[in-house]
Tab-separated table of C-alpha atoms (C1' of nucleotides) in Angstrom:
chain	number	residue	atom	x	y	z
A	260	UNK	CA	-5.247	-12.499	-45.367
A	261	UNK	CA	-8.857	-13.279	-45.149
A	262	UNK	CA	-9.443	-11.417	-41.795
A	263	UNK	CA	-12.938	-11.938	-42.116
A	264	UNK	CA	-13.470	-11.310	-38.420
A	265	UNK	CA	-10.436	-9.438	-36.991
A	266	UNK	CA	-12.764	-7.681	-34.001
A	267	UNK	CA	-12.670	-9.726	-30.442
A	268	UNK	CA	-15.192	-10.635	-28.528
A	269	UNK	CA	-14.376	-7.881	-26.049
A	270	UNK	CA	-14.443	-5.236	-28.744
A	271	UNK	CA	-17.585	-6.438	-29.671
A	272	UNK	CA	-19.030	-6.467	-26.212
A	273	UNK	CA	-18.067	-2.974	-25.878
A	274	UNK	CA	-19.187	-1.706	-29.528
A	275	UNK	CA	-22.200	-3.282	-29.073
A	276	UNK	CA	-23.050	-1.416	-25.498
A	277	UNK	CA	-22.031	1.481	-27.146
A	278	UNK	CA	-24.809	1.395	-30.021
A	279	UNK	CA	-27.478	0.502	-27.414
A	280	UNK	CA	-26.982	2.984	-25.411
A	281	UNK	CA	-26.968	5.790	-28.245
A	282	UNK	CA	-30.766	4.926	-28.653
A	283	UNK	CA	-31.830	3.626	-25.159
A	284	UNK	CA	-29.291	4.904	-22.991
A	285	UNK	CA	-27.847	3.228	-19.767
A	286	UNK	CA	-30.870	1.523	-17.587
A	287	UNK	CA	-33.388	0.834	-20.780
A	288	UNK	CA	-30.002	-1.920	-22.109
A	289	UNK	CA	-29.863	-5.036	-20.595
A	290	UNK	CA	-27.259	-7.429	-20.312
A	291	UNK	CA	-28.919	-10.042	-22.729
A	292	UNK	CA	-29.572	-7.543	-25.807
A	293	UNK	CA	-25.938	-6.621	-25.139
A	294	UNK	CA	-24.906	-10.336	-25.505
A	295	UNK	CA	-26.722	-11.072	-27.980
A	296	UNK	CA	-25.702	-7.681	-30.135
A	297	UNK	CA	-22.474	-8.826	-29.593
A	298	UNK	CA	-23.125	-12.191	-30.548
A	299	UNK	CA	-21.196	-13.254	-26.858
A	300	UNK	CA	-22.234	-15.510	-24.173
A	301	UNK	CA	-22.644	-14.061	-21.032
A	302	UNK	CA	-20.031	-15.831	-19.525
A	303	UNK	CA	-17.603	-13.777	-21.914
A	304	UNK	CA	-18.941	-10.809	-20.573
A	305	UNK	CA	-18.239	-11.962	-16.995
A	306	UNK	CA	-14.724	-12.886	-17.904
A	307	UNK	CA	-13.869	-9.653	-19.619
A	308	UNK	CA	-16.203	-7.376	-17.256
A	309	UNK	CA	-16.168	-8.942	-14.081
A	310	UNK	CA	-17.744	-5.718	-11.953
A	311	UNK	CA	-20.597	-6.720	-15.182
A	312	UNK	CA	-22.858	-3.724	-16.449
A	313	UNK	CA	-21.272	-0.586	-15.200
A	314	UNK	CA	-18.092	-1.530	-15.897
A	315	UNK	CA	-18.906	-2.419	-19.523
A	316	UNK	CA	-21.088	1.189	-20.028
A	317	UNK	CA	-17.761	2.487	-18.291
A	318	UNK	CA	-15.540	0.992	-21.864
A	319	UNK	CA	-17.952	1.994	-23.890
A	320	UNK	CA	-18.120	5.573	-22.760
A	321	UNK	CA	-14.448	6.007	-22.931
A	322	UNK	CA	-14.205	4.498	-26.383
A	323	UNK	CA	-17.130	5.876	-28.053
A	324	UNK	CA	-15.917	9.365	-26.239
A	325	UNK	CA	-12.650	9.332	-27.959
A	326	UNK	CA	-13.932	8.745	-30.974
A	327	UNK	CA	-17.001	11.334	-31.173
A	328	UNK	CA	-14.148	14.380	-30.437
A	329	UNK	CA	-11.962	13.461	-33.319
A	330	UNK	CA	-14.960	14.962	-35.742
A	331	UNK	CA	-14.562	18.358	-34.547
A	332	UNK	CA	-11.378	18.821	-36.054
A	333	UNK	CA	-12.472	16.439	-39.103
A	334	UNK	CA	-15.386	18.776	-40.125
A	335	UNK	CA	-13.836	22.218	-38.990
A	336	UNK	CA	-10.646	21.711	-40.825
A	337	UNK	CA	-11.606	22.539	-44.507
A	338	UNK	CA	-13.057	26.000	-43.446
A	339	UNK	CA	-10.328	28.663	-43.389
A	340	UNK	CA	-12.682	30.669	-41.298
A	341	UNK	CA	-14.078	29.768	-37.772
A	342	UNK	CA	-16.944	31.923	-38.705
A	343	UNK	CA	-17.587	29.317	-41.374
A	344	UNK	CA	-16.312	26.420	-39.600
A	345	UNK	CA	-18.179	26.377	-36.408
A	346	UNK	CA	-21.762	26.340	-37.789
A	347	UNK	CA	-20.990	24.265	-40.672
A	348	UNK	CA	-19.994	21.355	-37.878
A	349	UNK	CA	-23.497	21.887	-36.801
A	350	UNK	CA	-24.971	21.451	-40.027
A	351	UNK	CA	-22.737	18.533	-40.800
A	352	UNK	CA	-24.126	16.935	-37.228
A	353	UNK	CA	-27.760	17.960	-38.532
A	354	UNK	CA	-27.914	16.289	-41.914
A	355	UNK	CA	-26.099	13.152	-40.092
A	356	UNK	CA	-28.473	12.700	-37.734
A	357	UNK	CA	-31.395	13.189	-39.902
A	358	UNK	CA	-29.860	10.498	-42.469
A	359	UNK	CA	-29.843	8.120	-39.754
A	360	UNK	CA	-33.080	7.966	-38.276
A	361	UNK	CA	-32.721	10.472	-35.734
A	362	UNK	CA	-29.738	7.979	-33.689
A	363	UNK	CA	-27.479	9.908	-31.482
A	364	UNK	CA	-24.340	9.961	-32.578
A	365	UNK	CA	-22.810	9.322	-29.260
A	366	UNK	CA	-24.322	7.830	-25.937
A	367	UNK	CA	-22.396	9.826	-23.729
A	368	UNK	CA	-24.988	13.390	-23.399
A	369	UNK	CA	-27.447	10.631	-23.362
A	370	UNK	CA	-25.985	8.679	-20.612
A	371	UNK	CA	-24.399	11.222	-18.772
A	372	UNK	CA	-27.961	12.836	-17.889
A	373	UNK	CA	-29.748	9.062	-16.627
A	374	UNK	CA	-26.692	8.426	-13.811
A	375	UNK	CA	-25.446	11.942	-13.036
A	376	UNK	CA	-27.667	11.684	-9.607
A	377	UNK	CA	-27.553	7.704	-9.390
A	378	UNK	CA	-24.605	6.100	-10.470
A	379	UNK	CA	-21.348	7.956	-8.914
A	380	UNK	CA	-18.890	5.706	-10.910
A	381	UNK	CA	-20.347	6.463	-14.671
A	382	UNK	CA	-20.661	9.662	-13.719
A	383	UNK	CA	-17.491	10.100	-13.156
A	384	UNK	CA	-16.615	8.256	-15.774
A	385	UNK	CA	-18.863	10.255	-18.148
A	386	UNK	CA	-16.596	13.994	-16.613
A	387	UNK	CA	-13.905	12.064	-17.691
A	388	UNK	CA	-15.017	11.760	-21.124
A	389	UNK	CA	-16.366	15.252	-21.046
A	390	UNK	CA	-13.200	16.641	-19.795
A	391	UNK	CA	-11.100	15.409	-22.389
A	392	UNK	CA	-13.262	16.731	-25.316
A	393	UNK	CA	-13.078	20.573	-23.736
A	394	UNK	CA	-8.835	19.814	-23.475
A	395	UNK	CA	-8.522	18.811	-27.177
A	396	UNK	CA	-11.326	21.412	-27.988
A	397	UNK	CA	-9.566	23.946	-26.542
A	398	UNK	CA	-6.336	22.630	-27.955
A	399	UNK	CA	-7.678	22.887	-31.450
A	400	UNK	CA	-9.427	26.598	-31.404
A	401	UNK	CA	-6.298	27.706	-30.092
A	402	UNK	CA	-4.418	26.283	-33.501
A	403	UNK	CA	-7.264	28.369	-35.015
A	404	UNK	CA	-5.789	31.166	-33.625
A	405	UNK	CA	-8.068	31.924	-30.495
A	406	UNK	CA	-6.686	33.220	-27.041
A	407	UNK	CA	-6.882	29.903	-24.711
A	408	UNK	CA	-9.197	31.442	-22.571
A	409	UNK	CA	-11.259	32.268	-25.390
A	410	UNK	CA	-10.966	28.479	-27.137
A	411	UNK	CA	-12.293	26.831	-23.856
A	412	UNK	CA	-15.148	29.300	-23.494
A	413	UNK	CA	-15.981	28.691	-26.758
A	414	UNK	CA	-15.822	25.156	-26.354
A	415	UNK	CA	-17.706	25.001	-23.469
A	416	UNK	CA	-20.512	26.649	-24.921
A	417	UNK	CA	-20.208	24.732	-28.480
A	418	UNK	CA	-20.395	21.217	-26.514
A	419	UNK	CA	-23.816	22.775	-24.164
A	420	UNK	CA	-25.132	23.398	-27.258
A	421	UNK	CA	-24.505	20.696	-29.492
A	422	UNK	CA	-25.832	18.010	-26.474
A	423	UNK	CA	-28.818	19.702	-26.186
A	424	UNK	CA	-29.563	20.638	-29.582
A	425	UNK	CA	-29.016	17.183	-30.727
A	426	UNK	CA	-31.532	16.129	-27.686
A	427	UNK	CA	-34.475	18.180	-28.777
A	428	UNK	CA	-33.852	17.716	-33.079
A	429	UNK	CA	-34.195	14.006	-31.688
A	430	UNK	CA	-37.303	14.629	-29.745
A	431	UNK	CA	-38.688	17.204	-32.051
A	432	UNK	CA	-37.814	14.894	-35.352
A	433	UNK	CA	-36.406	18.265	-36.460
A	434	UNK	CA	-33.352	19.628	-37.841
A	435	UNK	CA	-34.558	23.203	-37.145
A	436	UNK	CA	-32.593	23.057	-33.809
A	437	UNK	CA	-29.654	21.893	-34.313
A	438	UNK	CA	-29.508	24.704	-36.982
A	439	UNK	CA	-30.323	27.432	-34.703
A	440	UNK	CA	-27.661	26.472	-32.483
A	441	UNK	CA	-24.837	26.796	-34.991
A	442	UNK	CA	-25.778	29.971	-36.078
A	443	UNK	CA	-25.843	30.892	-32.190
A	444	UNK	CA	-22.351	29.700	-31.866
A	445	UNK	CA	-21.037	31.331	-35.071
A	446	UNK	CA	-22.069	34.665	-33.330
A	447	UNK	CA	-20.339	34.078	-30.314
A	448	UNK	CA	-16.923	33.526	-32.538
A	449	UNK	CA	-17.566	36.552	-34.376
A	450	UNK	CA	-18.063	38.845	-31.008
A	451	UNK	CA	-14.062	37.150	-30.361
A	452	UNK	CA	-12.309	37.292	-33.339
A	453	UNK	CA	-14.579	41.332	-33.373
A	454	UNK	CA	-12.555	41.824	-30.264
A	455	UNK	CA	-9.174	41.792	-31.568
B	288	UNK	CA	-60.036	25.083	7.169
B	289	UNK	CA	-56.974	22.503	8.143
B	290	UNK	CA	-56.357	21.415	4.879
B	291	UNK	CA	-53.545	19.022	6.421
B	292	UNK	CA	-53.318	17.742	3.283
B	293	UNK	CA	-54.793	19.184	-0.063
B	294	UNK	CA	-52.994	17.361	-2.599
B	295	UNK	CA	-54.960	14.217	-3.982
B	296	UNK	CA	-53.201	10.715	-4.587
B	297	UNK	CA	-53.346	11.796	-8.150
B	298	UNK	CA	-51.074	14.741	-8.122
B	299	UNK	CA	-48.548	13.670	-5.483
B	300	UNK	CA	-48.601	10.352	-7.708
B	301	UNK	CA	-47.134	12.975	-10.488
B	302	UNK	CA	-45.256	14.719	-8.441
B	303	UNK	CA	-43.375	11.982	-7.216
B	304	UNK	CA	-42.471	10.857	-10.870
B	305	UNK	CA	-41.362	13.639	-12.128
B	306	UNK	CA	-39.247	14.203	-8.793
B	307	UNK	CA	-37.624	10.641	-9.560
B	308	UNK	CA	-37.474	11.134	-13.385
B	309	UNK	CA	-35.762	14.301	-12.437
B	310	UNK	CA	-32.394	12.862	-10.931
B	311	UNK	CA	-32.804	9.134	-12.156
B	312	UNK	CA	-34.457	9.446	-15.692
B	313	UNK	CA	-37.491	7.057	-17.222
B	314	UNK	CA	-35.984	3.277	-17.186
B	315	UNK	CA	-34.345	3.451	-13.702
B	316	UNK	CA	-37.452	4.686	-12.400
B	317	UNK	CA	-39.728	1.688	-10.921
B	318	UNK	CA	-43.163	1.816	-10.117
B	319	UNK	CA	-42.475	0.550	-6.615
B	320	UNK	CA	-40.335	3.796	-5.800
B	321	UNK	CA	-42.785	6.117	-6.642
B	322	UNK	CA	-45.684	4.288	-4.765
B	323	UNK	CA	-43.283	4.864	-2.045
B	324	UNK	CA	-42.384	8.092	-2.602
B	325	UNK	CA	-46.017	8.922	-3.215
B	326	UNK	CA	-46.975	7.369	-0.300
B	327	UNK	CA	-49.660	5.438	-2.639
B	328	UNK	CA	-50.518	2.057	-2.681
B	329	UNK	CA	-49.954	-0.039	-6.281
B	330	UNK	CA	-53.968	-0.151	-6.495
B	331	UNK	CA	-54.670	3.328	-6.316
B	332	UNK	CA	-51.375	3.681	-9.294
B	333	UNK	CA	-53.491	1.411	-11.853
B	334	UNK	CA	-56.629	3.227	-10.653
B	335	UNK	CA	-55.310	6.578	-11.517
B	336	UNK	CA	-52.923	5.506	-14.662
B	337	UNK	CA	-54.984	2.530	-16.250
B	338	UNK	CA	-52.118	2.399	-19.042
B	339	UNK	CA	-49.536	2.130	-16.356
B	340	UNK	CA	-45.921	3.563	-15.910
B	341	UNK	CA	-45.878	5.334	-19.195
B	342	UNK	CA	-48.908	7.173	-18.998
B	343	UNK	CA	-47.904	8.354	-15.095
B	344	UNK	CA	-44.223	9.930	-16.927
B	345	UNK	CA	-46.416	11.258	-19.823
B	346	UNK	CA	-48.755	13.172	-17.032
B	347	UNK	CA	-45.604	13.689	-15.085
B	348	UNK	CA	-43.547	15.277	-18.382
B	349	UNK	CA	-46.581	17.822	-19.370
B	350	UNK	CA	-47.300	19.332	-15.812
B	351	UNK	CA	-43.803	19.496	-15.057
B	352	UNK	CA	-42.476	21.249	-18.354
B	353	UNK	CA	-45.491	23.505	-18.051
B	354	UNK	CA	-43.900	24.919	-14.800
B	355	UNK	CA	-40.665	24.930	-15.853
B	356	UNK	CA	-41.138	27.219	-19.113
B	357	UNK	CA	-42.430	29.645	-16.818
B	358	UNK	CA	-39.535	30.209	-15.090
B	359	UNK	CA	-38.045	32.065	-18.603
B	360	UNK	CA	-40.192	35.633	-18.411
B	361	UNK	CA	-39.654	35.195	-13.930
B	362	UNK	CA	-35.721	34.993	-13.933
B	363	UNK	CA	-35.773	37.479	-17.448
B	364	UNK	CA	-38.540	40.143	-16.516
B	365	UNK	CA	-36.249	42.365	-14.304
B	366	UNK	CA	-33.781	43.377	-16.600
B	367	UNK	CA	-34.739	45.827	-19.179
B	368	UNK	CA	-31.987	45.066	-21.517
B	369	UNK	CA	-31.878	41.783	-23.570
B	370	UNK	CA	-28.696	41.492	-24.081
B	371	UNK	CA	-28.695	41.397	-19.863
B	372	UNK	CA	-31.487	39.326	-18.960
B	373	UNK	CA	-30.669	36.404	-21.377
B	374	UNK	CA	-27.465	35.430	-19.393
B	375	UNK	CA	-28.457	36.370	-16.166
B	376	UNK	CA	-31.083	33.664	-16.547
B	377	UNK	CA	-28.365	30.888	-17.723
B	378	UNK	CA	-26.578	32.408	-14.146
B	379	UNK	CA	-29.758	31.920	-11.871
B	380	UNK	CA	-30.073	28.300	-13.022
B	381	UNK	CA	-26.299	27.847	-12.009
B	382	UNK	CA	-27.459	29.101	-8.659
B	383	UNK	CA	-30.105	27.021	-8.177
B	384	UNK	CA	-28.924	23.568	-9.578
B	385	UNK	CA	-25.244	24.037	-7.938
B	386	UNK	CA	-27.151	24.925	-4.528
B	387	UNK	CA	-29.792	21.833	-4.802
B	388	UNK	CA	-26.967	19.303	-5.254
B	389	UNK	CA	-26.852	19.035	-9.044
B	390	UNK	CA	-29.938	17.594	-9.493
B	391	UNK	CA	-31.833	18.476	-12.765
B	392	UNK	CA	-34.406	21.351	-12.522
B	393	UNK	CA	-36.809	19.565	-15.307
B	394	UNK	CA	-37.250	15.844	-15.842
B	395	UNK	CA	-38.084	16.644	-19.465
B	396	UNK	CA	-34.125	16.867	-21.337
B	397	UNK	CA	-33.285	13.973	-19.649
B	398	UNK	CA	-36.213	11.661	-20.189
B	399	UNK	CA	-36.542	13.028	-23.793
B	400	UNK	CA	-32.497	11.653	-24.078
B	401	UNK	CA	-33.403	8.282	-23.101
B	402	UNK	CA	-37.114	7.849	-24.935
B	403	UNK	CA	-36.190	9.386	-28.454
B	404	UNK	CA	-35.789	6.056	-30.253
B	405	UNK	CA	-37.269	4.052	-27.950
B	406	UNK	CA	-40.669	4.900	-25.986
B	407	UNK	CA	-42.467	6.418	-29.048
B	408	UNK	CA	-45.453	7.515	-26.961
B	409	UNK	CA	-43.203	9.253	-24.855
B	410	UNK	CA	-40.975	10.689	-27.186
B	411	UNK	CA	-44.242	12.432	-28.701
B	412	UNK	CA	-45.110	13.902	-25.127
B	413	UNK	CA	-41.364	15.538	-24.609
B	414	UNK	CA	-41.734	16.691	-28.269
B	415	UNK	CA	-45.341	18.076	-27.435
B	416	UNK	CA	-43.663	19.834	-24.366
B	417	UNK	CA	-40.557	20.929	-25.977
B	418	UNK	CA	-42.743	22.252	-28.647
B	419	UNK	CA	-45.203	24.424	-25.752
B	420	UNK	CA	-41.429	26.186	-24.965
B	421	UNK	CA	-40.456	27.192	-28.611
B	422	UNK	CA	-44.208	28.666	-28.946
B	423	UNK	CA	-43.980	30.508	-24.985
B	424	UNK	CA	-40.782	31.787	-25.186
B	425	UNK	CA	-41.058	32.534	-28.742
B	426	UNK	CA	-44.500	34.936	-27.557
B	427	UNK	CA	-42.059	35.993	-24.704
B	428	UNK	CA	-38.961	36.888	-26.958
B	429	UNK	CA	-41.257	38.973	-29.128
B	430	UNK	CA	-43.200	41.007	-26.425
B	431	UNK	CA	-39.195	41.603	-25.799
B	432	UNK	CA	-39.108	43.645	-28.906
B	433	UNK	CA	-37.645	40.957	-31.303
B	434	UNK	CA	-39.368	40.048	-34.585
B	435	UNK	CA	-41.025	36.838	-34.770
B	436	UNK	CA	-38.187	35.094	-36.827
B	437	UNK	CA	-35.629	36.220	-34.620
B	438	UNK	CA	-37.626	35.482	-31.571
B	439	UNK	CA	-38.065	31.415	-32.583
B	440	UNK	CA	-34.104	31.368	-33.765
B	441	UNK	CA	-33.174	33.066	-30.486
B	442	UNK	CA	-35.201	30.548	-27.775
B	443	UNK	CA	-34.331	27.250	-30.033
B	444	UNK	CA	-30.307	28.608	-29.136
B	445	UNK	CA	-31.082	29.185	-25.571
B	446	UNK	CA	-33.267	25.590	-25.162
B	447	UNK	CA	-30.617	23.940	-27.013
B	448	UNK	CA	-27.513	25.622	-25.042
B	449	UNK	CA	-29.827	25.582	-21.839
B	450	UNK	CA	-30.526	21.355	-21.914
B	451	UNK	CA	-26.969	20.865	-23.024
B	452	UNK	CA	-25.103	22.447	-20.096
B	453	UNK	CA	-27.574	21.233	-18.034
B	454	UNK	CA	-26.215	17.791	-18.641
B	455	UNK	CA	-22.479	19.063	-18.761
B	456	UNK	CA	-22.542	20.919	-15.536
B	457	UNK	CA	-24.397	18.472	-13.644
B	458	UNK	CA	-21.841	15.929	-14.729
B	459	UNK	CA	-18.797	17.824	-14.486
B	460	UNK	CA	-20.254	19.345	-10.991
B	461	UNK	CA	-19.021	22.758	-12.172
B	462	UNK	CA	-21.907	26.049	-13.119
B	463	UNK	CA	-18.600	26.710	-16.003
B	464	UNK	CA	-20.367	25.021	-19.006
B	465	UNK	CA	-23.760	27.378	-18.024
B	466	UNK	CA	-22.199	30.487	-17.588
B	467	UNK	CA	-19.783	29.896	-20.902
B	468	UNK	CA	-23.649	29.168	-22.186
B	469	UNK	CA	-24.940	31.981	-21.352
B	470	UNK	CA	-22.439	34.569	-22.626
B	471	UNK	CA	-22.352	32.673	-25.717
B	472	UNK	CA	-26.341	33.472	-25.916
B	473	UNK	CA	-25.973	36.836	-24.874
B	474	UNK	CA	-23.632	37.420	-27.938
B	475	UNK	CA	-26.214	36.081	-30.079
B	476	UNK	CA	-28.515	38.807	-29.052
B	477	UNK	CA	-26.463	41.518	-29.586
B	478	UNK	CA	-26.131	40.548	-33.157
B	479	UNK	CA	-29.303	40.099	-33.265
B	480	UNK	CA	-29.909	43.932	-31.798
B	481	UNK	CA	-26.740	45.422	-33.661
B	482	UNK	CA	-28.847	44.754	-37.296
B	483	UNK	CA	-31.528	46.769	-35.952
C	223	DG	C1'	-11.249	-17.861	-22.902
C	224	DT	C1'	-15.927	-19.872	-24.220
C	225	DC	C1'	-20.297	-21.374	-23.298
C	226	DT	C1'	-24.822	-23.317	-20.945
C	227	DA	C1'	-27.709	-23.686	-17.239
C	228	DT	C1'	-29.322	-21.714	-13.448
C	229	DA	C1'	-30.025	-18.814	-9.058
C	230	DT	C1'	-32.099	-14.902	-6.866
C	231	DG	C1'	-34.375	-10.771	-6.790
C	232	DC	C1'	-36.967	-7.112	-8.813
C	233	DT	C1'	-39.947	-5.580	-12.660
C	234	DG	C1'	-44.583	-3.878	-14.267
C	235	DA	C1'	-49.013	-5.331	-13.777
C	236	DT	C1'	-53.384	-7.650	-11.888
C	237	DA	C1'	-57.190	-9.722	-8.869
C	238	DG	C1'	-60.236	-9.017	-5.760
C	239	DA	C1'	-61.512	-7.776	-0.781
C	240	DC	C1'	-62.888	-3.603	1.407
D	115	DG	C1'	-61.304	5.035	-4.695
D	116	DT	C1'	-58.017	2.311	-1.458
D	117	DC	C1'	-55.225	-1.318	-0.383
D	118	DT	C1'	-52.838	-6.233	-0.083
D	119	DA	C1'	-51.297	-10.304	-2.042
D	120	DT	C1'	-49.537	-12.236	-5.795
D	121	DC	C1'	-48.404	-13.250	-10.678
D	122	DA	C1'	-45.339	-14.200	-14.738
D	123	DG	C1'	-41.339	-12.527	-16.789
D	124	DC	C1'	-37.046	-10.355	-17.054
D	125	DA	C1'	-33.105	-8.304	-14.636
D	126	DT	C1'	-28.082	-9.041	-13.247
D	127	DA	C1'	-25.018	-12.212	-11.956
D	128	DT	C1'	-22.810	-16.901	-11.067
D	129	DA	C1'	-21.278	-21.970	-11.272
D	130	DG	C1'	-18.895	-25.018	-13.421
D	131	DA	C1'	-18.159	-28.039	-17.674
D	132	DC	C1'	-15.392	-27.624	-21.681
DNA sequence: GTCTATATGCTGATAGAC
DNA sequence: GTCTATCAGCATATAGAC
């Protein structure tokens, strides 16, 4: 009943990479903040991870992956309109990220750019992750009522342009981007939907 | 009149950083590799760069993003039309980044990833840098025929949609994500044309 | 499964001869 | 301005008691 601390030590571990690495990225977190984050010995993280650090950013990407796709549906759904829905996600991602200090939301842009040329098994790890957000994003503009091939090229170019707005309204300690972008995207649903 | 070898320790000092930055980020990048790389001894590093490694990525960030900004008005200036020139750019740096391997044109998007909430002298270079861009292509956009609002809301799209499927393509190995990008920005100008 | 103590190598940086 | 030798500290990872 009390279930004052329901979350094991491997969830922890894992949670705990995940955070880091939204503000530092891969290289920049050690092992020890990640133990001590987690509040974990680092034999526990030897036990659970036993291929250690890339194997742990590996969970972490996955899980925090999963996770981060699920709000595209959550913050599109109460717009009838994908005209109206598509740059209000931005906006909702905007005032987010301003709230918190300017924190990615998710390490996996972040991460994905440090190892795409250095570390072949997050990489792959990380076009895993990316993979599966264009399948469900495609899945869900296409129960918005777009054309399939329409609902991945629009998801392909919402995800570019979320990553990278995100990275320079960080950078720039700016919402203005992340703004522009949305508007951006909202004209490239209009030009579809124009089409019918 | 041999000029062997023109470049000082200084600049291939920079070079070399931003080189290494470019496929490996900030963190992962040592000091030792780029003495290497540099062909510089650790003396002549300190000599050069009294603050150290951060001051050699700041120096490596500013010349590098000034070059790379400059590529906008050379891959846009032959096409007459907007609404042409704006993805054909997005398709050029497919080209180029799927023929060089996947490696990242610009160590800027991915060292600004990694330093936003942690290096804040270097976050304020890559937001320096990233702010140079908005201004040039902004100038550029305009001598285009946009107005001066539409100009800035155009290039913060294209930067934004530009870094982002950077990251995706070069992770995903596949030029998709930057073409999808750049039709979705070439939509964005036609609206922008249409209210004329 | 948990935890401490420790090994080994690499990190950024410095001292000081030339 | 160049270069070598070296520092102290932190990195990842492991051994082995509990």
């Amino acid at each position: 009943m009390t279930e004052q601390m329901s979350t094991s030590t491997r969830d922890r571990l894992t949670t705990a990479t995940a955070e880091l690495m939204r503000a530092q990225g891969y290289s920049a977190t050690s092992v020890k903040q990640i133990t001590v984050a987690a509040r974990a010995p680092m034999g526990s993280l030897y036990h659970h991870f036993p291929e250690g650090k890339p194997q742990l950013a590996a969970a972490a990407l996955r899980t925090s992956g999963a996770a981060y796709i699920q709000l595209l549906p959550l913050l599109m759904d109460p717009y009838d309109d994908l005209r109206d829905a598509v740059p209000a996600a931005f906006d909702a991602a905007a005032e987010q990220i301003e709230q918190t200090g300017w924190i990615n939301m998710c390490p996996v842009g972040t991460v994905a750019g440090e190892v795409a040329d250095s570390e072949p098994g997050l990489r792959e790890v990380a076009a895993e992750v990316i993979a599966f957000w264009i399948d469900e994003g495609t899945d869900y503009l296409t129960s918005r009522g777009l054309a399939t091939v329409d609902a991945r090229e629009l998801i392909l170019a919402i995800l570019s342009a979320l990553e990278g707005a995100f990275v320079l309204s960080r950078t720039l300690r700016s919402a203005e981007p992340l703004h522009a972008a949305g508007r951006a995207m909202a004209a490239r649903v209009e030009a579809m939907v124009a089409v019918r």
